[in-house]
CSV table of N, CA and C in Angstrom, one decimal:
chain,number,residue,atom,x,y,z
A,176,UNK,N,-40.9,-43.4,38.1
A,176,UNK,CA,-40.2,-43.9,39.2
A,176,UNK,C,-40.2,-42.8,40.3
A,177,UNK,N,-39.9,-41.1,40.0
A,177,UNK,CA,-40.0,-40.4,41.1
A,177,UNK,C,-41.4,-40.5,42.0
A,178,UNK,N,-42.7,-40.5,41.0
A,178,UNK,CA,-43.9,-40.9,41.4
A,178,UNK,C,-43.8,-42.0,42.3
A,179,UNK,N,-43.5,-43.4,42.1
A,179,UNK,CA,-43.7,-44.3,43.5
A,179,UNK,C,-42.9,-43.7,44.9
A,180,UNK,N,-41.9,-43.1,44.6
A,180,UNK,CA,-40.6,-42.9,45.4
A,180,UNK,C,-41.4,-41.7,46.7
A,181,UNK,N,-42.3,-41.0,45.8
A,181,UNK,CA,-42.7,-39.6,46.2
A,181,UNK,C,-44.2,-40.5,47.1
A,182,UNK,N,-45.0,-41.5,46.3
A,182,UNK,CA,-46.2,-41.8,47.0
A,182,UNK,C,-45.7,-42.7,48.4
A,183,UNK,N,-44.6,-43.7,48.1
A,183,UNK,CA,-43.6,-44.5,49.0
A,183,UNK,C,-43.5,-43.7,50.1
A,184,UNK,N,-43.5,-42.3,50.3
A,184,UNK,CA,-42.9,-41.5,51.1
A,184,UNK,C,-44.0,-40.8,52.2
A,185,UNK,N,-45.1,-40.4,51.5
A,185,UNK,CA,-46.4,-39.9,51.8
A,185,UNK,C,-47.2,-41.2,52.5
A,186,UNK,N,-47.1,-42.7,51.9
A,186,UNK,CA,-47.6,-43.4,52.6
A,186,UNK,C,-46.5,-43.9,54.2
A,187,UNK,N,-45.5,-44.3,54.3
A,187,UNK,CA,-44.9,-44.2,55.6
A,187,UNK,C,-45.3,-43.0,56.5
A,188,UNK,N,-45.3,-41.5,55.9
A,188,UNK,CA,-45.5,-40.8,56.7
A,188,UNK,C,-47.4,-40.2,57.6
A,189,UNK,N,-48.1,-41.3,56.6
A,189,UNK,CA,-49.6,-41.2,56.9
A,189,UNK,C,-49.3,-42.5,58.1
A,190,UNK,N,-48.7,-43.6,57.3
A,190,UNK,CA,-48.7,-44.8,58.8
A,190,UNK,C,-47.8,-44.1,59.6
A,191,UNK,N,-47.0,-43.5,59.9
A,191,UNK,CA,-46.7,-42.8,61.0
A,191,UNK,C,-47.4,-42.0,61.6
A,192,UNK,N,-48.1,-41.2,61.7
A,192,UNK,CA,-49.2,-40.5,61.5
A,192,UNK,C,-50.5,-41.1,62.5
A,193,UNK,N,-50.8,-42.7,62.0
A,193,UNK,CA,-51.8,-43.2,62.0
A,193,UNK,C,-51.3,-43.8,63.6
A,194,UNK,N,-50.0,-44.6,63.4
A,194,UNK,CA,-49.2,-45.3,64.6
A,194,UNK,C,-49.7,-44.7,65.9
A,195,UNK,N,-48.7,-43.2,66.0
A,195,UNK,CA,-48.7,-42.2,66.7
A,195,UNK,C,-50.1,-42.1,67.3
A,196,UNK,N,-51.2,-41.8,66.7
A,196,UNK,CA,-52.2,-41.1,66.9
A,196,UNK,C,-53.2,-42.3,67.7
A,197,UNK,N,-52.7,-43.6,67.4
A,197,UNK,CA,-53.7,-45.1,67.9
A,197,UNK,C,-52.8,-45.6,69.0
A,198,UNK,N,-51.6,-46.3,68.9
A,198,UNK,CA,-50.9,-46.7,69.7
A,198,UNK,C,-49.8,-45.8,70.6
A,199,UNK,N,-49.2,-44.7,69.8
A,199,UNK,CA,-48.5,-43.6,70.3
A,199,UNK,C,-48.5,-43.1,71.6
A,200,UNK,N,-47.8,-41.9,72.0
A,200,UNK,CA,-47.6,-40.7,72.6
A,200,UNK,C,-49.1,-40.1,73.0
A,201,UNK,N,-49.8,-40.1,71.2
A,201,UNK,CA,-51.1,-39.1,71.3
A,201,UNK,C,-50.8,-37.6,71.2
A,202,UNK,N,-50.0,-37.4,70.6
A,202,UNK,CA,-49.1,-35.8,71.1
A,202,UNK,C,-50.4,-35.1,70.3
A,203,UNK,N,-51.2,-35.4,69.0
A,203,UNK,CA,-52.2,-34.5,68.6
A,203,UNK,C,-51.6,-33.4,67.8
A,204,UNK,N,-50.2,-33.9,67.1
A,204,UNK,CA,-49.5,-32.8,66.3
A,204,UNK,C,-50.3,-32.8,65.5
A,205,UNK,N,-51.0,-33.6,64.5
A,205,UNK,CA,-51.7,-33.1,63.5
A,205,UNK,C,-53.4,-33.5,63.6
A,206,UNK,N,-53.9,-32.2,63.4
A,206,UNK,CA,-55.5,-32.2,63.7
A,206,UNK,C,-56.6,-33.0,62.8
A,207,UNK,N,-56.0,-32.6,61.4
A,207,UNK,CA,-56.7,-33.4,60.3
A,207,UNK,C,-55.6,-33.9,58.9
A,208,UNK,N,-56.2,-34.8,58.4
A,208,UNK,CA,-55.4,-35.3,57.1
A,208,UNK,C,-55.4,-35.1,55.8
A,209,UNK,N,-54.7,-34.4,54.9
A,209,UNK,CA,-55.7,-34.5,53.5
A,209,UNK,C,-55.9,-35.6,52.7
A,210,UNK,N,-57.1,-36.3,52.5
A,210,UNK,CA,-57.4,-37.1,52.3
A,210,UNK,C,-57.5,-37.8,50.5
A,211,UNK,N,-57.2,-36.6,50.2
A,211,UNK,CA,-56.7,-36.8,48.5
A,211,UNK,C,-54.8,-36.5,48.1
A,212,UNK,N,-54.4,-36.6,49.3
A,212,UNK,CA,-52.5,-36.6,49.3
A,212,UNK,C,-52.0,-37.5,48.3
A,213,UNK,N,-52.1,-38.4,48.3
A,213,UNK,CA,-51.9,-40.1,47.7
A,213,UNK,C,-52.2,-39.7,46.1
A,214,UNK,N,-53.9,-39.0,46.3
A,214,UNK,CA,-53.8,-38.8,44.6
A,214,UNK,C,-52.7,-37.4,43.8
A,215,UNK,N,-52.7,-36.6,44.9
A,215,UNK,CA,-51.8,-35.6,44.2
A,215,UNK,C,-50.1,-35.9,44.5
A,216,UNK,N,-49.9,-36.7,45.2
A,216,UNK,CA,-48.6,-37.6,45.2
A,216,UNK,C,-48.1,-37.7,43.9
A,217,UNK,N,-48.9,-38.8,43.2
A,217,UNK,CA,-49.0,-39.4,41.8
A,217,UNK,C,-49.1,-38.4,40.9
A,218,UNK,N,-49.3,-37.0,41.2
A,218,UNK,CA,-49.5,-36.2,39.8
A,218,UNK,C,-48.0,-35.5,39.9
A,219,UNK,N,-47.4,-35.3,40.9
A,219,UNK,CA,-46.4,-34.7,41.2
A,219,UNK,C,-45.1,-35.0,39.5
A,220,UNK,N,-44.6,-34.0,39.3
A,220,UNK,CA,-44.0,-34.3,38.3
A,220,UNK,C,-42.1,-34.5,38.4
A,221,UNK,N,-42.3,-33.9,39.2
A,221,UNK,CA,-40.7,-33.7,39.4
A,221,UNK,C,-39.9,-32.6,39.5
A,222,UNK,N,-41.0,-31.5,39.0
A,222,UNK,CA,-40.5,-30.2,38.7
A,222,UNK,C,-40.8,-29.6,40.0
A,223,UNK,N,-40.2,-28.3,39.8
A,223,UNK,CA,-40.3,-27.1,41.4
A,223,UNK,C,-39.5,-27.7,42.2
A,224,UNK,N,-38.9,-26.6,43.3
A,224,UNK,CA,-38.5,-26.4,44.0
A,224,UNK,C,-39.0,-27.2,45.5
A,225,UNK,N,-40.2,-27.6,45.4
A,225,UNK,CA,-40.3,-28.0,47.1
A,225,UNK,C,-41.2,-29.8,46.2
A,226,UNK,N,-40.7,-30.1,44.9
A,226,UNK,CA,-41.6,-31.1,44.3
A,226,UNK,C,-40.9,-32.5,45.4
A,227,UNK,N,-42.8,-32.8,45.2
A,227,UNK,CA,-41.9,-34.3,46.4
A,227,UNK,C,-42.2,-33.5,47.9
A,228,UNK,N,-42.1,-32.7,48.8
A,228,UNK,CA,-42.0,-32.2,50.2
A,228,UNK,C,-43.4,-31.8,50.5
A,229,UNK,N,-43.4,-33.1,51.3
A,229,UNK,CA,-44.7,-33.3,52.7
A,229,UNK,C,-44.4,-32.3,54.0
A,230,UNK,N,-45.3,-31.4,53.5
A,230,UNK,CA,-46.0,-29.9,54.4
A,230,UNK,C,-46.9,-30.3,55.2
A,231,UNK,N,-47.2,-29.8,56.2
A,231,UNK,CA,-47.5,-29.8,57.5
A,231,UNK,C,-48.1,-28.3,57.2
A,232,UNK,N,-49.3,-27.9,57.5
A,232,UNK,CA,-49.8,-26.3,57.7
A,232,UNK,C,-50.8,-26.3,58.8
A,233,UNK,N,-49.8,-25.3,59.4
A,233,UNK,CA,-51.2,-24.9,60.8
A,233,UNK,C,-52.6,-25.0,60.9
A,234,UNK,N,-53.4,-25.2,61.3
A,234,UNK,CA,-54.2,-24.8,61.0
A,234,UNK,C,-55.4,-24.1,60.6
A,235,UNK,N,-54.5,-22.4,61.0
A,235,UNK,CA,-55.2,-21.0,60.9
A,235,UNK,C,-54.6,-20.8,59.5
A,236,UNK,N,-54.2,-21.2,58.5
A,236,UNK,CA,-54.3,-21.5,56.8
A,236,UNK,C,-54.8,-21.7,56.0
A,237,UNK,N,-55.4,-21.5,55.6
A,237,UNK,CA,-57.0,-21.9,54.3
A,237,UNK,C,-56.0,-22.9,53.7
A,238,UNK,N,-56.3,-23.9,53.4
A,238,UNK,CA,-56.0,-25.1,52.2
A,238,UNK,C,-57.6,-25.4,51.8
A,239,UNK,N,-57.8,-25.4,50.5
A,239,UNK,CA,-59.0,-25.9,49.8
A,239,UNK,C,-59.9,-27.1,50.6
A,240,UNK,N,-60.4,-26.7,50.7
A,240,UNK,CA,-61.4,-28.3,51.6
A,240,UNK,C,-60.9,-28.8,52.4
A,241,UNK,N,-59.8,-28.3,52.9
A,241,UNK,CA,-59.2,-29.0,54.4
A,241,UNK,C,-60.0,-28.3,55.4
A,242,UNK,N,-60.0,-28.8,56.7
A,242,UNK,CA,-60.8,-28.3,57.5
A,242,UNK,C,-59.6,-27.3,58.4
A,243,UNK,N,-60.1,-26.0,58.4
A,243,UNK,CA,-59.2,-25.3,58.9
A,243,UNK,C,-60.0,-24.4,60.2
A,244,UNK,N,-59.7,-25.0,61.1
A,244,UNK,CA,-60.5,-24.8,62.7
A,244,UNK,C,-59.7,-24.0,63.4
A,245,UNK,N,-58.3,-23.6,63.3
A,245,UNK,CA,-57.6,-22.9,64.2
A,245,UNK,C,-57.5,-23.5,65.7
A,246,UNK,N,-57.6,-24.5,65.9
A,246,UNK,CA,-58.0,-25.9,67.1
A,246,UNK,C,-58.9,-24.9,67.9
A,247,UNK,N,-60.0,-24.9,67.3
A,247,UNK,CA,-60.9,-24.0,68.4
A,247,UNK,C,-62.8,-25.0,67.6
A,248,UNK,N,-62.6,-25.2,68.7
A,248,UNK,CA,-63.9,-26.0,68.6
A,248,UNK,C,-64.8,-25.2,68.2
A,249,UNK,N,-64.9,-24.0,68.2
A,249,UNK,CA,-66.1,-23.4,67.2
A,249,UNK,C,-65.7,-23.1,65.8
A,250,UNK,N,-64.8,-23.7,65.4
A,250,UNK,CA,-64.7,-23.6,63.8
A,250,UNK,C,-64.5,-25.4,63.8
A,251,UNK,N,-64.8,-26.4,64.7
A,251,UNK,CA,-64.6,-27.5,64.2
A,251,UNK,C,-64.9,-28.2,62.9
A,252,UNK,N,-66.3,-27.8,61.8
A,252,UNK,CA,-66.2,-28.5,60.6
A,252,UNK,C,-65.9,-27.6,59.8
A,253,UNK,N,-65.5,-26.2,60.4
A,253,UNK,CA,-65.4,-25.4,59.4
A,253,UNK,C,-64.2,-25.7,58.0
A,254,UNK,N,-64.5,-25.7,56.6
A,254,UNK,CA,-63.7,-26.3,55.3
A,254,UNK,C,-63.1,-25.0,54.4
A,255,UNK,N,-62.0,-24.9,54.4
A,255,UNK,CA,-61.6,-23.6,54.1
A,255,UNK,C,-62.2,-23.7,52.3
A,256,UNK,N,-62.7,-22.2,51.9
A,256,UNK,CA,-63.3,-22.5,50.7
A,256,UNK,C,-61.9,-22.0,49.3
A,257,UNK,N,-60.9,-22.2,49.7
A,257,UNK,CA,-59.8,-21.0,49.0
A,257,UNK,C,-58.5,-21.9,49.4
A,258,UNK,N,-57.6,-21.5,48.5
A,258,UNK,CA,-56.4,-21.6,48.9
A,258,UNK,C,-55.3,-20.4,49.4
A,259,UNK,N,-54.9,-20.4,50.6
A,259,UNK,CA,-54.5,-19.2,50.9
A,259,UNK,C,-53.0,-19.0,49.9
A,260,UNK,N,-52.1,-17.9,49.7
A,260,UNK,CA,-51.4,-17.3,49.0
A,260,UNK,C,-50.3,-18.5,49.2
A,261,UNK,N,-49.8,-18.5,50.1
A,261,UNK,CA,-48.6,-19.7,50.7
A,261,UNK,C,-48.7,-20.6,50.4
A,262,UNK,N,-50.1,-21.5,50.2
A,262,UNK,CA,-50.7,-22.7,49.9
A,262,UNK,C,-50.8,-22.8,48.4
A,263,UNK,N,-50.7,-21.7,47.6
A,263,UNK,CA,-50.8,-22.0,46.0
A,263,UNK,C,-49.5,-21.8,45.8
A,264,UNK,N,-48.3,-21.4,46.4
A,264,UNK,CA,-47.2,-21.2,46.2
A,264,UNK,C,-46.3,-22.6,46.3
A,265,UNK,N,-46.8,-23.4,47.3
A,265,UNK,CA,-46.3,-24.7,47.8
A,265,UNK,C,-46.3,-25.1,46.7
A,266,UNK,N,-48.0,-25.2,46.2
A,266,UNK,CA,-48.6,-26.3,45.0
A,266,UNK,C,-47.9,-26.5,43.6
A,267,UNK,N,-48.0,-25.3,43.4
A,267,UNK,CA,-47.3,-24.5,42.3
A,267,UNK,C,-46.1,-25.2,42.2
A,268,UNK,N,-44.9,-25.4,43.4
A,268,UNK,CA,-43.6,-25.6,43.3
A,268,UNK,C,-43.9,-27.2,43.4
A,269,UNK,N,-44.9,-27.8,43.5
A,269,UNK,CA,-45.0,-29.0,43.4
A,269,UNK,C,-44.5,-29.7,45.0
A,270,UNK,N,-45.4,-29.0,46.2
A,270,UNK,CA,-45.3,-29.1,47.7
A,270,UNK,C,-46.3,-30.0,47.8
A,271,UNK,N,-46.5,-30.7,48.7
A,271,UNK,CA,-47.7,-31.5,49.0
A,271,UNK,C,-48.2,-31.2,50.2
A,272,UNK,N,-49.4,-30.9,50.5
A,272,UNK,CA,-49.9,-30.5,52.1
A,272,UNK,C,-51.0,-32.0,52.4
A,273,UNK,N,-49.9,-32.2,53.3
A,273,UNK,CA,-50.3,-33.5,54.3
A,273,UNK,C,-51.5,-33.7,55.3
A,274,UNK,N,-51.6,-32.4,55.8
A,274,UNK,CA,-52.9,-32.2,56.7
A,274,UNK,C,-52.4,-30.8,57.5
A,275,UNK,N,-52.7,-31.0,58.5
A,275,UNK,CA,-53.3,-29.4,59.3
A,275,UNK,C,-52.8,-30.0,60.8
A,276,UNK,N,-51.9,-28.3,60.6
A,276,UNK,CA,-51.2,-28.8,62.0
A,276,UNK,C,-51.9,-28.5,63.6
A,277,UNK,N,-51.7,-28.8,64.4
A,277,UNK,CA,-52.4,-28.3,65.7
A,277,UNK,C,-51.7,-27.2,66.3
A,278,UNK,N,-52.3,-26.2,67.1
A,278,UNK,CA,-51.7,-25.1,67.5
A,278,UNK,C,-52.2,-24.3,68.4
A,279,UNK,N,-52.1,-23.4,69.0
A,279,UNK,CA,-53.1,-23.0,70.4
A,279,UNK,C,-54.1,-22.0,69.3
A,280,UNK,N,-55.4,-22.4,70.4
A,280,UNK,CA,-56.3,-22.1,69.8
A,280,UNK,C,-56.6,-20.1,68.9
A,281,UNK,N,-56.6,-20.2,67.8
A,281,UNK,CA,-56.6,-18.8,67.8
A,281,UNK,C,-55.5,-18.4,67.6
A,282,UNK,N,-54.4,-19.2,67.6
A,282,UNK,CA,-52.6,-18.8,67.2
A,282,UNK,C,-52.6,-17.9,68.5
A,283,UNK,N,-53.4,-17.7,69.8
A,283,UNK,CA,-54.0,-16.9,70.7
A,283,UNK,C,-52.3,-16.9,71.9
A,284,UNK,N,-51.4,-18.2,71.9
A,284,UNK,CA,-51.0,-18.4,72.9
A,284,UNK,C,-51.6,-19.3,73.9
A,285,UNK,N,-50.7,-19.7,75.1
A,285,UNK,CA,-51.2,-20.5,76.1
A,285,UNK,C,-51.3,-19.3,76.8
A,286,UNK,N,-51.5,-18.0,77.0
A,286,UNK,CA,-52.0,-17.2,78.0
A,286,UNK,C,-53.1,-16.5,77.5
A,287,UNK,N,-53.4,-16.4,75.9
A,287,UNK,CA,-54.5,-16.2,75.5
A,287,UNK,C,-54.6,-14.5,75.0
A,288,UNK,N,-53.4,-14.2,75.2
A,288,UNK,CA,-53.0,-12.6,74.9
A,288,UNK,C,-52.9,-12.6,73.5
């Protein structure tokens, strides 16, 4: 039952997501999606501290095969090969990372300093 409750939750927040990004604002909060969320939804057990909680990660973060570009068009297909330290800690506690957030390019700033 926590399992539907937990995928229930992951899918409103992909059609939100999806709304936003076709009909919406367009704000471009999130750059890419993880596209196996739904399956590790379902594995989720109930245990840990963040079990169940749809994360959002910048995208200068290594998450495993997510594409982690830092919004700089020259790392655009770049696929992080690793999970960074924060990202195995999420997992671990039974966190879910939703996709990759947008950010100035380079974490650089809008002045670039």
């Amino acid at each position: 039952m926590v399992e539907f409750k937990i995928s229930e939750k992951v899918r409103n927040y992909l059609s939100e997501i999806n709304k936003n990004n076709v009909t919406g604002r367009k704000i471009n909060a999130i750059l890419s999606l993880n596209p196996n969320v739904l399956k590790e939804a379902n594995k989720v057990n109930g245990k840990g501290k963040l079990s169940g909680k749809t994360i959002v990660v910048k995208s200068n973060i290594s998450v495993k095969n997510l594409v982690a570009n830092c919004a700089s068009k020259t790392l655009e297909n770049y696929r992080a090969p690793y999970d960074a330290t924060v990202v195995k800690k999420i997992k671990q506690e039974g966190g879910l990372i939703i996709g990759m957030a947008n950010m100035d390019e380079f974490a650089a700033g809008a002045s670039g300093e």
